[in-house]
Amino acid sequence: MVLQTLDRSVSASLVTGRYFTHQTGLPSLPVPPLQQTCEHYLSLLEPIVEMEELKRTKELVEEFQKAGGVGERLQRSLEMKARNTDNWSTGYALHFDYDSNRVPLVVHSNVGAVFPQMDFKDKDGQTRFVFNDRSCMFYSETLPVEYIGGKPMCMKQYSQMLSSCRIPGLEKDSLVFHGKSSNPPKHIIVVHNSQFFVLDVYNSDGTPLTVDQLYIQLERICNSSPEINAEPVGILTTLDRDSWSKAYISLIKDKINKDSLSTIERSICTVCLDGPMPQASDEMYNTYAGLQIMHGGGSQWNSANRWFDKTLQKPEKILSPVVPLPKPQKLHFNITPDIKKYIKEAKQSMDTIAQNLDLRVMVFSHYGKKVLKDHKISPDAFIQMAIQLAYYRCCPSYEAASLRTFRDGRVAAIYSTTSASAAFVKAFDDPKKKLFIWKTNVIFSIYQAISGQEVEGHLIGLSMQAAEEEISMPDVFTDISFHKFLDYRLSTSQVTSKSGCLPCAGPALLESYDMCYSLTNVDITFVVTAYHTCKENNAAQLIQVLENALLDMRALLAQSPRTN
């Protein structure tokens, strides 16, 4: 079974309580001071643009932020919006306009991972079927509140995680949420051999199914679908959004198809019972597991055993008496020649996507965060510099940081490519240079991002405000330096989990890498993705260079006295 989610996990403590009671007490996302953002913007440009370009950009920034200028006007507009809304950045879709993006969801938008275990128990101490019990908590708003650094976090995203679905549209997709409806769903969709089944996960008395009941029901589904469906409708969700929206319109012309699609869309989540993947060596097992999670291996394997517009979930153990259950119902589709054409197209495009994804996994077992903490070093700052060292040419990279301490907060960008990091990389082999030149710089960037002082988000917000007010776009936003500033070639995310999850994400751009990593006290797991069609990138090579960089930095660390 596999799980796909749209959000990455956050290191946090859980406190029981109705999570929306804390929501109104969360601060709104602040608008950073204009001068502060402009100063930080110029400092971040120093290692990535030419001297003449930087000189020109400084002139444009000075013009933009001068007293009475367009910058001050846009800043005032943003500040007014911040006073009148929960989160001024929400309407701008600052980082990605997910609903309007027309590329396929598979690899490009869906992030794959094993869901971090959350141990919710009833009053009698019995652990209930996790996604059912969690869905009850979502609907009743009794999910334990998450805290980070002693601060409560925004929990709104959880109310939209289950019983939701993305519906394809001709120009823009839409999101529907059924969990808060007058009749919230009580079923999940189970997919086996590319066939879809409705499985009610609540007993008649409202209690969730037991693990034994689930076993019986899943066995019934497997026995009812021994052969792979020759016309797998699920593969259509791997199409680019324009093609899928056209196929969707064709599908719902038939009432049986429309009813089946509605049942899928209204379900709590989708559980995929996959067939086996090709045999892999022990060395490549994690890599094959990552590919399985990301796309299912292609049309000949498990890519059609999905509904990528839904979240996917994995069941957990519970204990309760077994009672007679109705047989899970199979969903039916009438496949017209037009739909067959779309299915054929989807198979071909899915295989191209699967073949193009370059994914490598490394479990770095030489040391973990304990060694770094013993030296009083931020593990994340240390790893970011190792990544910079591995990616020696210092192309712009950023790390995602959580903004969930603010109302409706999502993510912000931490810039690890700075003048200090560039100096560190270039001078690494000189023992006279300071090893920890990056330390305060990167930590400050992290604090700046999570405290709502992000540079990128503020600048994009100002540019979007100019478009909203229909004024001429300021030159600072059409400048070549601004485009280079946003041209990430390496995106990184630290994923904290106690359940041994394997995070996976596809690169946002053809020319870029994506890197997820997870730390324990004794090791660090890295997952790197790239695209084979970009001949300059090679995930296996970057992984190897990164391992060498971590070993070299550990050796240098051993020569340095520990900080008290």
Coordinates of C-alpha atoms in Angstrom, one line a residue:
M1 CA 0.0 0.0 0.0
V2 CA 1.2 3.5 -0.7
L3 CA 0.4 7.0 0.4
Q4 CA 0.6 10.3 -1.4
T5 CA 0.1 13.6 0.3
L6 CA 0.5 17.2 -0.8
D7 CA 2.1 18.4 2.3
R8 CA 5.4 17.5 4.0
S9 CA 5.6 16.6 7.6
V10 CA 6.6 19.0 10.3
S11 CA 8.5 18.3 13.6
A12 CA 6.0 19.1 16.2
S13 CA 4.5 18.1 19.5
L14 CA 0.8 17.2 19.8
V15 CA -1.5 18.6 22.4
T16 CA -5.1 17.4 22.8
G17 CA -7.8 20.0 22.1
R18 CA -10.2 21.3 19.6
Y19 CA -7.8 22.7 17.0
F20 CA -10.0 25.5 15.7
T21 CA -10.2 27.0 19.2
H22 CA -6.6 27.9 18.7
Q23 CA -7.0 29.1 15.2
T24 CA -8.4 32.6 16.0
G25 CA -5.5 33.2 18.4
L26 CA -2.8 32.7 15.8
P27 CA -1.1 35.9 14.5
S28 CA -1.7 37.0 11.0
L29 CA 1.3 36.8 8.6
P30 CA 3.2 40.1 8.8
V31 CA 4.3 42.2 5.9
P32 CA 8.1 42.6 6.2
P33 CA 9.5 46.2 6.2
L34 CA 10.2 47.3 2.6
Q35 CA 13.7 48.5 3.3
Q36 CA 14.6 45.2 5.1
T37 CA 13.4 43.1 2.2
C38 CA 15.3 45.2 -0.4
E39 CA 18.5 45.0 1.6
H40 CA 18.3 41.3 2.0
Y41 CA 17.4 40.9 -1.6
L42 CA 20.5 42.6 -2.7
S43 CA 22.7 40.5 -0.4
L44 CA 21.2 37.3 -1.7
L45 CA 21.9 38.4 -5.3
E46 CA 25.6 38.9 -4.7
P47 CA 26.7 35.2 -5.2
I48 CA 24.4 34.6 -8.2
V49 CA 24.6 37.6 -10.6
E50 CA 27.4 39.4 -12.4
M51 CA 28.9 42.6 -11.0
E52 CA 27.3 44.8 -13.7
E53 CA 23.9 43.1 -13.2
L54 CA 24.1 43.7 -9.5
K55 CA 25.1 47.4 -10.0
R56 CA 22.1 47.8 -12.3
T57 CA 19.7 46.1 -9.8
K58 CA 20.9 48.3 -6.9
E59 CA 19.9 51.3 -8.9
L60 CA 16.5 49.8 -9.6
V61 CA 16.0 48.9 -6.0
E62 CA 16.9 52.4 -4.9
E63 CA 14.4 53.8 -7.3
F64 CA 11.7 51.3 -6.2
Q65 CA 12.0 52.0 -2.5
K66 CA 12.5 55.8 -2.6
A67 CA 10.2 58.0 -0.5
G68 CA 6.8 58.5 -2.2
G69 CA 7.6 56.0 -4.9
V70 CA 5.8 53.0 -6.3
G71 CA 7.4 50.6 -3.7
E72 CA 5.9 52.5 -0.8
R73 CA 2.5 52.6 -2.5
L74 CA 2.5 48.8 -3.0
Q75 CA 3.8 48.3 0.5
R76 CA 0.9 50.3 1.9
S77 CA -1.6 48.2 -0.1
L78 CA -0.1 45.0 1.2
E79 CA -0.2 46.2 4.8
M80 CA -3.8 47.2 4.4
K81 CA -4.6 43.7 3.0
A82 CA -2.8 42.2 5.9
R83 CA -5.0 44.1 8.4
N84 CA -8.2 43.0 6.6
T85 CA -7.4 39.3 5.8
D86 CA -6.2 36.3 7.8
N87 CA -3.2 35.9 5.4
W88 CA -2.3 38.5 2.8
S89 CA -0.3 35.9 0.8
T90 CA -3.1 33.4 0.3
G91 CA -4.8 35.0 -2.7
Y92 CA -1.5 35.4 -4.5
A93 CA -0.6 31.7 -4.6
L94 CA 3.0 33.0 -4.0
H95 CA 5.0 29.9 -4.8
F96 CA 2.9 27.8 -7.1
D97 CA -0.5 28.2 -8.6
Y98 CA -1.4 24.6 -8.2
D99 CA -5.0 24.8 -9.5
S100 CA -3.9 26.5 -12.7
N101 CA -0.8 24.4 -13.4
R102 CA -1.6 22.2 -16.3
V103 CA 1.2 19.6 -16.0
P104 CA 0.4 16.1 -14.8
L105 CA 0.0 15.7 -11.1
V106 CA 2.1 12.5 -11.1
V107 CA 5.7 13.4 -10.1
H108 CA 5.2 17.1 -10.7
S109 CA 2.7 17.9 -7.9
N110 CA 2.2 14.8 -5.8
V111 CA 4.7 14.3 -3.0
G112 CA 5.0 10.7 -1.9
A113 CA 5.7 9.5 1.6
V114 CA 4.7 7.0 4.3
F115 CA 2.4 8.9 6.6
P116 CA 4.0 9.6 10.0
Q117 CA 2.2 7.5 12.6
M118 CA -0.1 9.3 14.9
D119 CA -1.2 7.1 17.8
F120 CA -4.8 8.1 18.7
K121 CA -6.6 6.0 21.3
D122 CA -10.1 5.7 22.5
K123 CA -11.0 6.1 26.2
D124 CA -10.7 2.3 26.6
G125 CA -7.0 2.5 25.4
Q126 CA -7.6 0.7 22.2
T127 CA -6.0 2.1 19.0
R128 CA -8.6 2.6 16.4
F129 CA -8.2 2.4 12.6
V130 CA -6.1 5.5 12.1
F131 CA -7.6 7.1 9.0
N132 CA -11.1 6.5 10.1
D133 CA -10.5 7.8 13.7
R134 CA -8.6 10.7 12.3
S135 CA -11.4 11.6 9.9
C136 CA -13.7 11.7 12.9
M137 CA -11.3 14.1 14.6
F138 CA -11.1 16.2 11.5
Y139 CA -14.8 16.5 11.2
S140 CA -15.4 17.2 14.9
E141 CA -12.3 19.4 15.1
T142 CA -10.8 17.4 18.0
L143 CA -7.5 16.6 16.3
P144 CA -4.6 17.3 18.8
V145 CA -3.1 20.8 18.2
E146 CA 0.4 20.8 16.9
Y147 CA 3.0 23.0 18.6
I148 CA 6.5 24.0 17.4
G149 CA 8.8 25.9 19.6
G150 CA 6.0 26.2 22.1
K151 CA 3.8 28.0 19.6
P152 CA 0.5 26.5 18.3
M153 CA 0.4 25.8 14.6
C154 CA -2.3 26.5 12.0
M155 CA -4.4 23.3 11.7
K156 CA -6.7 24.4 8.8
Q157 CA -5.0 22.2 6.3
Y158 CA -6.1 19.1 8.1
S159 CA -9.8 20.0 7.6
Q160 CA -9.2 19.7 3.9
M161 CA -6.8 16.7 3.8
L162 CA -9.5 13.9 3.8
S163 CA -12.8 13.7 1.9
S164 CA -11.4 16.2 -0.7
C165 CA -10.6 15.9 -4.3
R166 CA -9.2 17.9 -7.2
I167 CA -11.6 18.1 -10.1
P168 CA -10.1 18.7 -13.6
G169 CA -11.2 21.9 -15.4
L170 CA -10.6 23.1 -18.9
E171 CA -8.6 26.2 -17.8
K172 CA -8.3 25.7 -14.0
D173 CA -9.0 22.8 -11.7
S174 CA -11.2 23.1 -8.6
L175 CA -11.0 21.6 -5.2
V176 CA -14.0 20.1 -3.5
F177 CA -14.3 19.2 0.2
H178 CA -17.0 16.9 1.5
G179 CA -15.9 16.4 5.1
K180 CA -17.9 19.3 6.4
S181 CA -21.1 18.5 4.4
S182 CA -24.4 17.5 6.0
N183 CA -23.7 14.0 5.0
P184 CA -19.9 13.4 5.2
P185 CA -18.6 10.3 3.4
K186 CA -18.2 7.0 5.3
H187 CA -16.4 5.1 2.6
I188 CA -13.0 4.8 1.1
I189 CA -12.0 3.7 -2.4
V190 CA -9.8 0.6 -2.7
V191 CA -8.0 0.1 -6.0
H192 CA -6.7 -3.4 -6.9
N193 CA -5.6 -4.5 -10.4
S194 CA -6.7 -1.1 -11.7
Q195 CA -10.3 -1.7 -10.5
F196 CA -12.2 0.5 -8.1
F197 CA -14.2 -0.7 -5.1
V198 CA -16.3 1.1 -2.5
L199 CA -15.5 0.1 1.1
D200 CA -17.7 1.4 3.9
V201 CA -15.3 1.9 6.9
Y202 CA -18.0 2.5 9.5
N203 CA -20.2 -0.1 11.2
S204 CA -24.0 0.6 11.5
D205 CA -23.4 1.9 15.0
G206 CA -20.9 4.5 13.8
T207 CA -17.8 2.8 15.0
P208 CA -14.9 2.3 12.6
L209 CA -14.1 -1.1 11.2
T210 CA -11.7 -3.3 13.0
V211 CA -8.5 -4.6 11.5
D212 CA -10.1 -8.1 11.2
Q213 CA -13.0 -6.6 9.4
L214 CA -10.8 -4.7 7.1
Y215 CA -8.8 -7.8 6.4
I216 CA -12.0 -9.7 5.4
Q217 CA -13.1 -6.8 3.2
L218 CA -9.7 -6.3 1.5
E219 CA -9.5 -10.1 0.8
R220 CA -12.9 -10.0 -0.8
I221 CA -11.8 -7.2 -3.0
C222 CA -8.6 -9.0 -4.1
N223 CA -10.6 -12.2 -4.8
S224 CA -13.1 -10.2 -6.9
S225 CA -10.4 -8.6 -9.1
P226 CA -7.8 -11.3 -9.9
E227 CA -7.0 -9.9 -13.3
I228 CA -5.7 -6.5 -14.3
N229 CA -8.3 -4.3 -15.9
A230 CA -7.7 -4.0 -19.6
E231 CA -9.1 -0.5 -19.8
P232 CA -7.8 1.2 -16.6
V233 CA -9.6 4.4 -15.9
G234 CA -7.2 5.4 -13.2
I235 CA -4.4 6.0 -15.7
L236 CA -6.4 9.0 -17.0
T237 CA -5.5 11.0 -13.9
T238 CA -1.8 10.9 -15.0
L239 CA -2.6 13.0 -18.1
D240 CA -1.7 16.6 -18.3
R241 CA -4.6 18.6 -16.8
D242 CA -5.9 19.9 -20.2
S243 CA -6.2 16.3 -21.6
W244 CA -7.6 14.9 -18.4
S245 CA -10.3 17.6 -18.3
K246 CA -11.4 16.8 -21.8
A247 CA -11.5 13.0 -21.0
Y248 CA -13.4 13.8 -17.8
I249 CA -16.1 15.7 -19.7
S250 CA -16.4 12.8 -22.1
L251 CA -16.6 10.3 -19.1
I252 CA -19.4 12.1 -17.3
K253 CA -21.7 12.2 -20.3
D254 CA -22.5 8.6 -19.3
K255 CA -24.6 8.4 -16.0
I256 CA -22.8 5.2 -14.8
N257 CA -19.5 6.9 -15.3
K258 CA -20.7 10.1 -13.6
D259 CA -21.9 8.2 -10.6
S260 CA -18.7 6.2 -10.3
L261 CA -16.6 9.3 -10.5
S262 CA -18.8 11.1 -7.9
T263 CA -18.3 8.1 -5.5
I264 CA -14.5 8.3 -5.9
E265 CA -14.5 12.1 -5.4
R266 CA -16.6 11.9 -2.3
S267 CA -14.5 9.2 -0.6
I268 CA -12.5 9.8 2.5
C269 CA -9.3 8.7 0.7
T270 CA -8.0 6.1 -1.7
V271 CA -6.2 2.9 -0.7
C272 CA -4.1 1.3 -3.4
L273 CA -3.3 -2.4 -3.2
D274 CA -0.4 -2.7 -5.6
G275 CA 1.0 -5.7 -7.4
P276 CA 4.7 -6.5 -7.0
M277 CA 7.4 -4.3 -8.6
P278 CA 10.5 -5.7 -10.4
Q279 CA 13.0 -7.5 -8.2
A280 CA 15.7 -5.1 -6.9
S281 CA 19.0 -5.6 -5.2
D282 CA 19.4 -4.6 -1.6
E283 CA 21.4 -1.6 -2.8
M284 CA 18.6 -0.4 -5.1
Y285 CA 15.6 -1.4 -2.9
N286 CA 15.0 2.1 -1.5
T287 CA 15.3 3.6 -4.9
Y288 CA 12.7 1.3 -6.4
A289 CA 10.5 1.9 -3.4
G290 CA 10.7 5.6 -4.1
L291 CA 9.8 5.1 -7.7
Q292 CA 6.8 3.0 -6.6
I293 CA 5.6 5.7 -4.4
M294 CA 6.1 8.5 -6.9
H295 CA 4.5 7.0 -10.0
G296 CA 3.8 3.2 -9.6
G297 CA 6.4 2.2 -12.2
G298 CA 4.6 2.9 -15.4
S299 CA 1.5 1.6 -17.2
Q300 CA 2.7 -2.1 -17.1
W301 CA 3.0 -2.0 -13.3
N302 CA 1.0 0.1 -10.9
S303 CA 0.6 3.6 -12.4
A304 CA -3.0 2.8 -13.3
N305 CA -3.7 1.5 -9.8
R306 CA -4.1 5.1 -8.6
W307 CA -6.5 8.1 -8.6
F308 CA -3.9 10.9 -8.4
D309 CA -6.6 13.5 -7.8
K310 CA -7.3 12.0 -4.4
T311 CA -5.1 11.6 -1.3
L312 CA -4.0 8.0 -0.6
Q313 CA -3.9 6.4 2.8
K314 CA -2.6 3.3 4.6
P315 CA -4.6 1.5 7.3
E316 CA -3.4 0.8 10.8
K317 CA -4.2 -1.9 13.4
I318 CA -7.2 -1.9 15.8
L319 CA -8.9 -4.4 18.0
S320 CA -12.7 -4.9 18.1
P321 CA -15.3 -7.7 17.6
V322 CA -16.0 -8.9 14.1
V323 CA -19.6 -8.6 12.8
P324 CA -21.1 -9.5 9.4
L325 CA -20.2 -7.0 6.7
P326 CA -21.8 -6.2 3.3
K327 CA -19.6 -7.1 0.3
P328 CA -17.6 -4.1 -1.1
Q329 CA -19.2 -2.9 -4.3
K330 CA -17.2 -2.6 -7.6
L331 CA -17.5 0.7 -9.5
H332 CA -18.3 0.3 -13.2
F333 CA -17.3 2.4 -16.2
N334 CA -18.6 2.4 -19.7
I335 CA -15.6 2.8 -22.0
T336 CA -16.3 4.5 -25.3
P337 CA -13.9 4.6 -28.2
D338 CA -13.2 8.2 -27.3
I339 CA -12.2 7.2 -23.7
K340 CA -10.1 4.3 -25.1
K341 CA -8.1 6.9 -27.1
Y342 CA -7.5 8.9 -23.9
I343 CA -6.4 5.8 -22.0
K344 CA -3.9 4.9 -24.7
E345 CA -2.6 8.4 -24.7
A346 CA -2.3 8.3 -20.9
K347 CA -0.4 5.0 -20.9
Q348 CA 2.1 6.4 -23.3
S349 CA 2.6 9.7 -21.5
M350 CA 2.8 7.9 -18.1
D351 CA 5.6 5.6 -19.4
T352 CA 7.5 8.7 -20.6
I353 CA 7.2 10.3 -17.2
A354 CA 8.3 7.2 -15.4
Q355 CA 11.3 6.7 -17.7
N356 CA 12.3 10.3 -17.3
L357 CA 12.4 10.4 -13.5
D358 CA 15.9 10.0 -12.1
L359 CA 15.6 9.1 -8.4
R360 CA 18.3 8.0 -6.0
V361 CA 18.2 7.2 -2.3
M362 CA 21.2 7.3 0.1
V363 CA 21.2 6.3 3.7
F364 CA 24.3 8.1 5.0
S365 CA 25.2 6.0 8.1
H366 CA 28.6 7.5 9.1
Y367 CA 27.0 10.0 11.5
G368 CA 23.7 11.7 12.3
K369 CA 22.5 14.8 14.2
K370 CA 23.9 13.6 17.5
V371 CA 27.5 14.3 16.4
L372 CA 26.5 17.7 15.1
K373 CA 24.6 18.6 18.3
D374 CA 27.6 17.5 20.4
H375 CA 29.5 20.2 18.5
K376 CA 26.8 22.7 19.2
I377 CA 26.1 23.0 15.5
S378 CA 22.6 23.3 13.9
P379 CA 22.2 20.0 11.9
D380 CA 20.1 21.6 9.3
A381 CA 22.7 24.4 8.7
F382 CA 25.5 21.9 8.5
I383 CA 23.6 19.7 6.0
Q384 CA 22.7 22.8 3.9
M385 CA 26.4 23.7 3.7
A386 CA 27.2 20.1 2.7
I387 CA 24.7 20.3 -0.1
Q388 CA 26.2 23.7 -1.2
L389 CA 29.6 22.1 -1.2
A390 CA 28.3 19.2 -3.2
Y391 CA 26.7 21.5 -5.6
Y392 CA 29.9 23.4 -6.0
R393 CA 29.0 26.0 -8.6
C394 CA 26.5 27.6 -6.1
C395 CA 23.5 27.7 -8.3
P396 CA 20.6 29.2 -6.4
S397 CA 19.0 26.8 -3.9
Y398 CA 16.4 27.2 -1.2
E399 CA 14.9 25.1 1.6
A400 CA 11.2 25.0 2.4
A401 CA 10.3 26.3 5.9
S402 CA 6.9 26.1 7.6
L403 CA 4.8 29.3 8.1
R404 CA 2.2 27.4 10.1
T405 CA 2.7 29.5 13.2
F406 CA 0.7 32.1 11.3
R407 CA -3.0 31.8 10.3
D408 CA -3.4 29.9 7.0
G409 CA 0.4 29.7 6.8
R410 CA 2.0 27.3 4.4
V411 CA 5.7 27.4 3.4
A412 CA 8.4 30.0 2.9
A413 CA 11.8 29.8 1.2
I414 CA 15.1 29.7 3.1
Y415 CA 18.0 30.8 1.0
S416 CA 21.2 28.8 1.7
T417 CA 23.1 30.3 -1.2
T418 CA 24.6 33.5 0.2
S419 CA 27.9 35.3 0.0
A420 CA 29.0 33.5 3.2
S421 CA 28.1 30.1 1.8
A422 CA 29.8 30.9 -1.5
A423 CA 33.0 31.9 0.4
F424 CA 32.8 28.7 2.4
V425 CA 32.5 26.5 -0.6
K426 CA 35.4 28.2 -2.5
A427 CA 37.7 28.2 0.5
F428 CA 36.8 24.7 1.8
D429 CA 40.2 23.2 1.1
D430 CA 42.1 26.1 2.8
P431 CA 42.5 25.0 6.4
K432 CA 43.2 28.6 7.5
K433 CA 39.6 29.5 6.6
K434 CA 36.9 29.4 9.3
L435 CA 34.9 26.3 9.1
F436 CA 31.8 27.9 10.6
I437 CA 31.6 31.0 8.4
W438 CA 28.1 29.9 7.4
K439 CA 26.7 29.1 10.8
T440 CA 25.0 32.3 11.9
N441 CA 24.1 33.2 8.3
V442 CA 22.1 30.1 7.6
I443 CA 20.4 30.0 11.0
F444 CA 19.4 33.7 10.5
S445 CA 17.9 32.8 7.1
I446 CA 15.9 30.0 8.8
Y447 CA 14.6 32.4 11.5
Q448 CA 13.9 35.1 8.9
A449 CA 11.7 32.7 6.9
I450 CA 9.7 31.0 9.6
S451 CA 9.1 34.4 11.4
G452 CA 7.3 35.7 8.3
Q453 CA 10.1 37.9 7.0
E454 CA 10.6 35.9 3.8
V455 CA 12.2 37.9 1.0
E456 CA 10.8 36.0 -2.0
G457 CA 7.2 36.0 -0.8
H458 CA 7.3 39.7 0.0
L459 CA 8.7 40.6 -3.4
I460 CA 6.3 38.4 -5.3
G461 CA 3.4 39.8 -3.2
L462 CA 4.5 43.3 -4.2
S463 CA 4.6 42.4 -7.9
M464 CA 1.2 40.7 -7.8
Q465 CA -0.2 43.8 -6.0
A466 CA 1.1 45.9 -8.9
A467 CA -0.8 43.7 -11.3
E468 CA -3.9 43.8 -9.2
E469 CA -3.9 47.6 -9.1
E470 CA -3.2 47.6 -12.9
I471 CA -0.2 49.8 -12.7
S472 CA 3.0 49.5 -14.8
M473 CA 5.1 46.7 -13.5
P474 CA 8.1 48.2 -11.7
D475 CA 11.5 47.6 -13.4
V476 CA 12.8 45.8 -10.4
F477 CA 10.5 42.9 -11.2
T478 CA 11.3 42.7 -14.9
D479 CA 15.1 42.9 -14.2
I480 CA 17.2 39.9 -15.2
S481 CA 18.4 39.6 -11.6
F482 CA 14.9 39.0 -10.3
H483 CA 14.5 36.2 -12.8
K484 CA 17.8 34.7 -11.7
F485 CA 16.7 35.1 -8.1
L486 CA 13.7 32.9 -8.7
D487 CA 15.5 30.4 -10.9
Y488 CA 16.1 27.6 -8.4
R489 CA 18.2 24.7 -9.6
L490 CA 18.2 22.9 -6.3
S491 CA 15.2 22.7 -3.9
T492 CA 15.6 21.0 -0.6
S493 CA 13.3 20.0 2.3
Q494 CA 14.0 18.4 5.7
V495 CA 11.3 16.0 6.6
T496 CA 11.1 15.0 10.2
S497 CA 9.4 11.7 11.1
K498 CA 9.6 9.1 13.7
S499 CA 8.1 6.4 11.5
G500 CA 10.9 5.9 9.0
C501 CA 9.2 7.7 6.2
L502 CA 10.7 7.9 2.7
P503 CA 10.0 11.4 1.4
C504 CA 9.9 11.8 -2.4
A505 CA 9.2 14.8 -4.6
G506 CA 9.8 15.5 -8.3
P507 CA 11.7 18.6 -9.4
A508 CA 9.6 21.7 -10.2
L509 CA 11.6 22.4 -13.3
L510 CA 13.2 20.3 -16.0
E511 CA 16.7 21.7 -15.2
S512 CA 16.4 21.4 -11.4
Y513 CA 17.0 18.9 -8.7
D514 CA 14.8 18.2 -5.7
M515 CA 16.3 16.8 -2.5
C516 CA 14.5 15.6 0.6
Y517 CA 16.3 14.5 3.7
S518 CA 15.5 13.1 7.1
L519 CA 17.8 13.0 10.1
T520 CA 18.1 10.6 13.0
N521 CA 20.7 10.6 15.8
V522 CA 22.8 8.1 13.8
D523 CA 22.2 8.6 10.1
I524 CA 20.7 10.8 7.4
T525 CA 18.5 9.7 4.6
F526 CA 18.6 11.6 1.3
V527 CA 16.2 11.3 -1.7
V528 CA 17.4 13.1 -4.8
T529 CA 15.3 13.5 -8.0
A530 CA 16.1 14.9 -11.4
Y531 CA 15.0 14.4 -15.0
H532 CA 17.0 12.2 -17.5
T533 CA 16.2 14.6 -20.3
C534 CA 18.4 17.3 -18.6
K535 CA 21.8 15.9 -19.5
E536 CA 23.6 18.3 -17.1
N537 CA 21.9 16.7 -14.1
N538 CA 22.6 13.2 -12.6
A539 CA 20.9 12.2 -9.3
A540 CA 23.4 9.3 -8.7
Q541 CA 26.4 11.6 -9.2
L542 CA 25.0 14.3 -6.9
I543 CA 24.3 11.7 -4.2
Q544 CA 27.9 10.4 -4.4
V545 CA 29.4 13.9 -4.3
L546 CA 27.2 14.7 -1.4
E547 CA 28.4 11.7 0.5
N548 CA 32.0 12.8 -0.1
A549 CA 31.2 16.3 1.0
L550 CA 29.6 15.1 4.3
L551 CA 32.7 12.9 5.0
D552 CA 35.1 15.8 4.2
M553 CA 33.1 18.2 6.5
R554 CA 33.1 15.6 9.2
A555 CA 36.9 15.3 9.0
L556 CA 37.3 19.0 9.2
L557 CA 34.8 19.1 12.1
A558 CA 37.0 16.6 14.0
Q559 CA 39.9 19.0 13.7
S560 CA 38.0 21.9 15.3
P561 CA 37.4 22.3 19.0
R562 CA 33.9 21.8 20.3
T563 CA 31.9 25.0 21.0
N564 CA 30.8 25.4 24.6

